[in-house]
Coordinates of C-alpha atoms in Angstrom, one line a residue:
M1040 CA -52.2 51.5 -9.6
K1041 CA -53.7 48.8 -7.4
L1042 CA -51.5 46.2 -9.2
Y1043 CA -48.4 48.2 -8.3
K1044 CA -49.4 48.4 -4.7
S1045 CA -50.0 44.7 -4.5
I1046 CA -46.4 44.0 -5.9
F1047 CA -44.9 46.5 -3.6
A1048 CA -46.7 44.9 -0.6
A1049 CA -45.6 41.4 -1.6
S1050 CA -42.0 42.6 -2.1
L1051 CA -42.0 44.3 1.3
G1052 CA -43.3 41.1 3.0
A1053 CA -40.6 39.0 1.4
L1054 CA -38.0 41.5 2.6
I1055 CA -39.3 41.4 6.1
S1056 CA -39.3 37.5 6.1
L1057 CA -35.7 37.5 4.8
T1058 CA -34.6 39.9 7.5
G1059 CA -36.1 37.7 10.1
C1060 CA -34.0 34.7 8.8
S1061 CA -30.8 36.6 8.6
D1062 CA -29.5 35.2 11.8
E1063 CA -30.1 31.6 10.7
F1064 CA -28.3 32.2 7.3
A1065 CA -25.3 33.8 9.3
E1066 CA -24.9 30.5 11.1
M1067 CA -25.0 28.5 7.9
N1068 CA -22.6 30.6 5.8
T1069 CA -18.9 30.3 6.5
S1070 CA -15.9 32.0 5.1
K1071 CA -14.2 30.1 2.2
S1072 CA -10.9 30.5 4.1
A1073 CA -12.1 29.0 7.3
I1074 CA -10.8 25.6 8.3
G1075 CA -13.6 23.1 9.1
V1076 CA -13.4 20.2 11.5
A1077 CA -13.9 16.9 9.8
E1078 CA -15.9 14.1 11.3
P1079 CA -13.8 11.3 12.6
A1080 CA -15.7 8.7 10.6
Y1081 CA -15.0 10.6 7.4
L1082 CA -11.3 11.1 8.4
F1083 CA -10.9 7.3 9.0
S1084 CA -12.3 6.6 5.5
M1085 CA -9.7 8.9 4.1
A1086 CA -7.0 7.1 6.0
Q1087 CA -8.1 3.8 4.3
L1088 CA -8.3 5.5 1.0
D1089 CA -4.7 6.8 1.4
F1090 CA -3.4 3.4 2.7
Q1091 CA -1.2 2.1 0.0
T1092 CA 1.6 -0.3 0.6
N1093 CA 3.1 -1.4 -2.7
E1094 CA 2.1 1.2 -5.4
Y1095 CA 4.0 3.5 -7.7
T1096 CA 6.8 4.5 -5.4
Y1097 CA 7.7 1.0 -4.4
W1098 CA 7.3 -0.8 -7.7
F1099 CA 8.8 1.9 -9.9
Y1100 CA 11.6 3.1 -7.7
N1101 CA 12.3 0.8 -4.7
S1102 CA 12.1 -2.6 -6.4
K1103 CA 14.5 -1.5 -9.1
I1104 CA 17.0 -0.2 -6.5
L1105 CA 16.7 -3.3 -4.4
Q1106 CA 17.4 -5.5 -7.4
G1107 CA 20.7 -3.6 -7.9
W1108 CA 21.7 -3.8 -4.2
S1109 CA 21.0 -7.5 -4.1
Q1110 CA 22.6 -8.1 -7.5
M1111 CA 19.4 -9.7 -8.8
G1112 CA 19.2 -7.4 -11.7
A1113 CA 20.6 -4.3 -13.4
S1114 CA 18.8 -1.1 -14.3
S1115 CA 18.1 -0.6 -18.0
S1116 CA 19.1 3.1 -17.7
G1117 CA 22.3 2.6 -15.6
Y1118 CA 23.1 3.9 -12.1
T1119 CA 24.1 7.2 -10.6
S1120 CA 25.7 7.9 -7.1
G1121 CA 22.2 8.2 -5.7
I1122 CA 21.9 4.4 -5.4
T1123 CA 24.5 4.4 -2.6
E1124 CA 23.7 7.9 -1.1
L1125 CA 20.0 7.2 -0.8
G1126 CA 19.3 10.5 -2.8
N1127 CA 16.4 11.1 -5.1
N1128 CA 17.6 8.1 -7.2
G1129 CA 17.8 5.9 -4.2
G1130 CA 14.2 5.0 -3.8
Q1131 CA 11.2 6.4 -2.0
G1132 CA 10.1 5.8 1.6
S1133 CA 7.4 8.0 3.0
Q1134 CA 4.1 6.3 2.0
Y1135 CA 3.2 6.1 5.7
I1136 CA 3.0 9.9 6.0
S1137 CA -0.4 10.1 4.3
V1138 CA -2.0 7.8 6.9
L1139 CA 0.0 9.1 9.9
K1140 CA -1.3 12.6 9.4
I1141 CA -4.8 11.4 9.6
R1142 CA -4.0 9.2 12.6
N1143 CA -2.7 12.4 14.3
E1144 CA -5.7 14.4 13.2
L1145 CA -8.0 11.8 14.8
Q1146 CA -6.0 11.9 18.1
N1147 CA -6.2 15.7 18.2
Y1148 CA -10.0 15.5 17.7
I1149 CA -10.2 13.1 20.7
D1150 CA -7.9 15.4 22.8
T1151 CA -9.8 18.6 22.1
H1152 CA -13.5 17.5 22.1
E1153 CA -15.5 16.4 25.1
N1154 CA -17.1 13.0 25.2
S1155 CA -15.1 11.9 22.2
E1156 CA -13.9 8.5 23.6
S1157 CA -16.4 6.8 21.4
Y1158 CA -14.0 7.6 18.5
L1159 CA -11.0 5.8 20.0
A1160 CA -11.6 2.9 17.7
Y1161 CA -11.2 5.1 14.6
R1162 CA -7.9 6.4 15.9
A1163 CA -6.7 2.9 16.8
A1164 CA -7.6 1.5 13.4
A1165 CA -5.8 4.4 11.7
D1166 CA -2.7 3.8 13.9
V1167 CA -2.7 0.1 12.8
L1168 CA -2.7 1.2 9.1
A1169 CA 0.0 3.8 9.7
I1170 CA 2.3 1.3 11.5
Y1171 CA 1.7 -1.3 8.7
T1172 CA 2.8 1.2 6.0
A1173 CA 5.7 2.6 8.0
I1174 CA 7.2 -0.9 8.6
L1175 CA 7.6 -1.2 4.8
D1176 CA 9.1 2.3 4.5
V1177 CA 11.6 1.5 7.3
D1178 CA 12.6 -1.6 5.3
M1179 CA 13.8 0.6 2.5
L1180 CA 15.4 3.6 4.2
G1181 CA 15.9 2.7 7.9
D1182 CA 15.5 5.5 10.5
R1183 CA 12.5 7.6 9.7
P1184 CA 10.7 10.6 11.3
Y1185 CA 7.6 9.2 13.1
T1186 CA 7.0 10.5 16.7
E1187 CA 7.3 14.1 15.7
A1188 CA 6.2 13.7 12.0
C1189 CA 2.9 15.4 10.9
M1190 CA 2.7 17.3 14.1
L1191 CA 3.4 20.9 13.0
K1192 CA -0.3 21.7 12.9
F1193 CA -0.6 20.7 16.6
G1194 CA 2.5 22.6 17.8
G1195 CA 5.2 20.1 16.8
P1196 CA 8.5 20.9 15.1
L1197 CA 8.9 22.0 11.5
T1198 CA 11.8 19.5 11.1
P1199 CA 10.9 16.3 13.0
K1200 CA 13.6 14.2 14.4
Y1201 CA 14.5 10.8 12.9
D1202 CA 13.6 7.8 15.1
S1203 CA 15.9 4.8 14.9
V1204 CA 14.5 1.5 13.6
E1205 CA 15.1 -0.1 17.0
T1206 CA 13.1 2.6 18.8
L1207 CA 10.4 2.5 16.3
F1208 CA 9.9 -1.3 16.5
D1209 CA 9.5 -1.0 20.3
L1210 CA 7.1 1.9 19.9
W1211 CA 5.0 0.1 17.4
L1212 CA 4.8 -3.1 19.5
Q1213 CA 3.5 -1.0 22.4
N1214 CA 1.1 1.0 20.2
L1215 CA -0.3 -2.1 18.7
N1216 CA -0.8 -3.6 22.2
D1217 CA -2.6 -0.3 23.1
D1218 CA -4.7 -0.5 20.0
I1219 CA -5.7 -4.1 20.7
A1220 CA -6.9 -3.0 24.1
V1221 CA -9.1 -0.3 22.5
F1222 CA -10.6 -2.9 20.2
Q1223 CA -11.5 -5.0 23.1
R1224 CA -13.3 -2.3 25.1
D1225 CA -17.0 -2.8 25.6
D1226 CA -17.8 0.8 25.0
Q1227 CA -16.1 0.9 21.6
E1228 CA -18.0 0.9 18.4
M1229 CA -17.5 2.6 15.1
P1230 CA -20.4 4.9 14.3
N1231 CA -21.5 4.6 10.7
K1232 CA -19.4 1.5 10.6
S1233 CA -21.2 -0.1 7.6
T1234 CA -20.3 2.7 5.3
Q1235 CA -17.1 4.3 6.7
D1236 CA -15.0 1.2 7.6
L1237 CA -14.3 -0.1 4.1
I1238 CA -12.2 -3.0 5.4
Y1239 CA -13.9 -4.7 8.3
K1240 CA -17.2 -2.8 8.5
G1241 CA -16.6 -1.9 12.1
D1242 CA -15.7 -5.5 13.3
M1243 CA -13.5 -4.8 16.3
S1244 CA -12.5 -8.4 16.6
K1245 CA -11.0 -8.5 13.1
W1246 CA -9.2 -5.2 13.7
A1247 CA -7.7 -6.7 16.9
K1248 CA -6.5 -9.8 14.9
L1249 CA -4.9 -7.6 12.3
A1250 CA -3.1 -5.5 14.9
N1251 CA -1.8 -8.7 16.6
S1252 CA -0.7 -10.2 13.3
I1253 CA 1.3 -7.1 12.3
K1254 CA 3.5 -7.7 15.4
L1255 CA 4.7 -10.8 13.6
K1256 CA 6.0 -8.5 10.8
I1257 CA 8.3 -6.8 13.4
A1258 CA 9.3 -10.2 14.8
V1259 CA 10.5 -11.4 11.4
R1260 CA 12.6 -8.2 11.0
L1261 CA 14.2 -8.7 14.4
Y1262 CA 15.0 -12.3 14.0
N1263 CA 18.6 -11.8 12.7
Q1264 CA 19.3 -9.0 15.2
N1265 CA 17.6 -10.3 18.3
K1266 CA 16.4 -13.9 17.9
E1267 CA 15.3 -14.3 21.5
K1268 CA 13.1 -11.1 21.3
A1269 CA 11.7 -12.1 17.9
I1270 CA 10.6 -15.6 19.3
S1271 CA 9.1 -13.9 22.4
I1272 CA 7.0 -11.7 20.2
A1273 CA 5.8 -14.6 18.1
E1274 CA 4.8 -16.5 21.2
E1275 CA 2.9 -13.6 22.5
V1276 CA 1.0 -13.3 19.2
V1277 CA 0.1 -16.9 19.2
N1278 CA -1.1 -17.0 22.8
A1279 CA -3.0 -13.6 22.7
N1280 CA -6.7 -14.1 23.3
V1281 CA -7.6 -12.0 20.3
G1282 CA -6.2 -14.5 17.8
Y1283 CA -4.3 -13.7 14.7
I1284 CA -5.0 -13.9 11.0
D1285 CA -4.9 -17.5 9.8
S1286 CA -7.6 -17.5 7.1
R1287 CA -8.9 -15.3 4.3
D1288 CA -12.1 -14.6 6.3
D1289 CA -10.1 -12.3 8.6
D1290 CA -7.6 -11.0 6.1
M1291 CA -7.4 -7.3 5.2
I1292 CA -8.7 -7.3 1.7
F1293 CA -10.5 -4.4 -0.1
A1294 CA -10.2 -3.4 -3.8
K1295 CA -10.0 0.0 -5.2
A1296 CA -11.4 0.9 -8.6
T1297 CA -9.1 1.1 -11.5
N1298 CA -9.3 2.1 -15.1
Y1299 CA -6.1 0.3 -16.1
V1300 CA -5.9 -1.8 -19.3
G1301 CA -2.9 -4.0 -19.6
S1302 CA -1.2 -5.6 -22.5
E1303 CA -1.6 -9.3 -23.6
N1304 CA 2.0 -10.0 -22.6
Q1305 CA 1.6 -8.8 -19.1
D1306 CA 1.6 -11.5 -16.4
Y1307 CA 1.5 -9.1 -13.5
L1308 CA -1.0 -6.6 -12.2
Y1309 CA -0.5 -4.8 -8.8
N1310 CA -3.3 -2.8 -7.1
T1311 CA -4.1 0.0 -9.5
G1312 CA -2.1 -1.5 -12.3
T1313 CA 1.4 -0.3 -11.9
G1314 CA 3.8 -2.8 -13.4
L1315 CA 7.3 -3.7 -12.2
N1316 CA 10.3 -1.7 -13.5
L1317 CA 13.2 -3.9 -12.6
G1318 CA 15.5 -3.4 -15.6
Y1319 CA 17.4 -6.5 -16.7
A1320 CA 17.3 -9.7 -14.7
S1321 CA 20.5 -11.4 -13.6
A1322 CA 21.1 -14.6 -15.5
D1323 CA 22.1 -16.5 -12.3
V1324 CA 18.9 -15.5 -10.6
I1325 CA 16.7 -16.4 -13.5
N1326 CA 18.4 -19.8 -14.1
F1327 CA 17.9 -20.7 -10.4
M1328 CA 14.3 -19.7 -10.4
L1329 CA 13.7 -21.7 -13.6
K1330 CA 15.5 -24.7 -12.3
T1331 CA 13.3 -24.8 -9.3
K1332 CA 10.2 -23.7 -11.3
D1333 CA 9.7 -20.9 -8.8
P1334 CA 6.2 -19.4 -9.8
R1335 CA 7.4 -15.9 -8.8
V1336 CA 9.4 -15.6 -11.9
R1337 CA 6.1 -15.1 -13.7
F1338 CA 5.1 -12.2 -11.5
I1339 CA 8.4 -10.5 -10.9
Y1340 CA 9.8 -10.6 -14.5
T1341 CA 8.5 -10.1 -17.9
K1342 CA 8.7 -12.8 -20.7
N1343 CA 11.0 -12.1 -23.6
S1344 CA 9.5 -11.1 -27.0
F1345 CA 10.3 -14.4 -28.8
N1346 CA 6.8 -16.0 -28.8
A1347 CA 5.6 -18.6 -31.3
K1348 CA 4.5 -16.0 -33.9
V1349 CA 7.8 -14.2 -33.8
V1350 CA 9.8 -17.4 -34.2
Q1351 CA 7.6 -18.4 -37.1
G1352 CA 8.2 -15.0 -38.6
F1353 CA 11.9 -15.6 -38.5
I1354 CA 11.3 -19.0 -40.3
D1355 CA 9.1 -17.5 -43.0
D1356 CA 11.8 -14.9 -43.7
G1357 CA 14.5 -17.5 -44.0
R1358 CA 16.2 -16.1 -40.9
Y1359 CA 15.9 -18.9 -38.4
D1360 CA 19.7 -18.9 -37.9
D1361 CA 19.5 -15.3 -36.7
L1362 CA 17.5 -16.2 -33.6
P1363 CA 19.4 -16.2 -30.4
T1364 CA 20.9 -19.5 -29.5
L1365 CA 19.2 -19.6 -26.1
V1366 CA 15.8 -19.3 -27.9
K1367 CA 16.6 -21.8 -30.6
Q1368 CA 17.6 -24.5 -28.2
N1369 CA 14.1 -24.8 -26.9
I1370 CA 12.2 -24.8 -30.3
I1371 CA 10.8 -27.9 -31.8
R1372 CA 10.0 -27.7 -35.6
D1373 CA 7.7 -29.9 -37.7
A1374 CA 8.7 -31.9 -40.8
N1375 CA 8.3 -28.8 -42.9
G1376 CA 10.6 -26.8 -40.6
N1377 CA 7.8 -24.6 -39.1
F1378 CA 7.4 -23.9 -35.5
Q1379 CA 5.6 -26.9 -33.8
E1380 CA 5.9 -26.5 -30.0
W1381 CA 8.2 -25.4 -27.2
G1382 CA 10.7 -27.9 -25.9
G1383 CA 12.8 -27.9 -22.8
M1384 CA 10.7 -26.7 -19.8
G1385 CA 7.9 -25.5 -22.2
E1386 CA 5.7 -22.5 -22.0
P1387 CA 5.9 -20.2 -20.0
W1388 CA 9.3 -21.1 -18.6
V1389 CA 11.3 -21.0 -21.8
R1390 CA 10.1 -17.4 -22.4
Y1391 CA 12.0 -16.1 -19.3
I1392 CA 15.4 -16.9 -20.8

């Protein structure tokens, strides 16, 4: 009986102590449906993770469409009306959205929290990444929703307006100047910079150089429309006290992990391993690139399948004459009629015919 009394007393004591901690547990537990507030540092890391300029949508969709528009190549699967209507088959152009929504989230955090000016550098850096990506999307599809995009959560419209390219360029130039001013402030430093800033480890001077250098991308795009303004922007960049990127030490380079394994006949590898899907190359373009030994031919196009082993296979089967004439004209055979080496421009150039 004494044993049971001891167990009961111990259980009662535990219950009393748990009751005393109930208020603390109530503060720790939250509803699974509740929306939490992310720390700016973590939001910024996500913006860098989502930052992707030339990945799947560009290389698989846009590059193929641009090849057709410029008559540099033809799709291996043909074309539909979408190529001229900019429909679903006319390319993709909203990679900037992933970064812009985080940039807006950071701005909202600053607007709604007291003493949050120390996070301005995170917002400015995310703004630079959003502009960088948006410039490339504008290249493809022109006018894009930007000023009202990703603002529904903060009271913005469900269907944001489309901003003209000219308006966006002016806006981005101003925003980049504002971002540079933030990076130059004495009171700005990225908390947890060594772990949360994957690109520059919180180095404000390098972020300022990047922002200043991106203005040159806008200048280049304005050159044929407004040469005077383009030159003015370039002069402003060169004369800015923050400098601009002119060496790899300041370049924006960071690698993301990949589990991609390519084939032995693959000369190209972009970011996470998505290869180009250009269709069939135009003979005029290829011949011009080969004539000038343009190194880009090796990274834009794929070699044909007639390597030395394949050619020797045709020879062994007594079918040498069945090889395409354009291939045979660059083959040098030995005294026994076997493949000896490539003539003409040699490997790898002859493999792009």
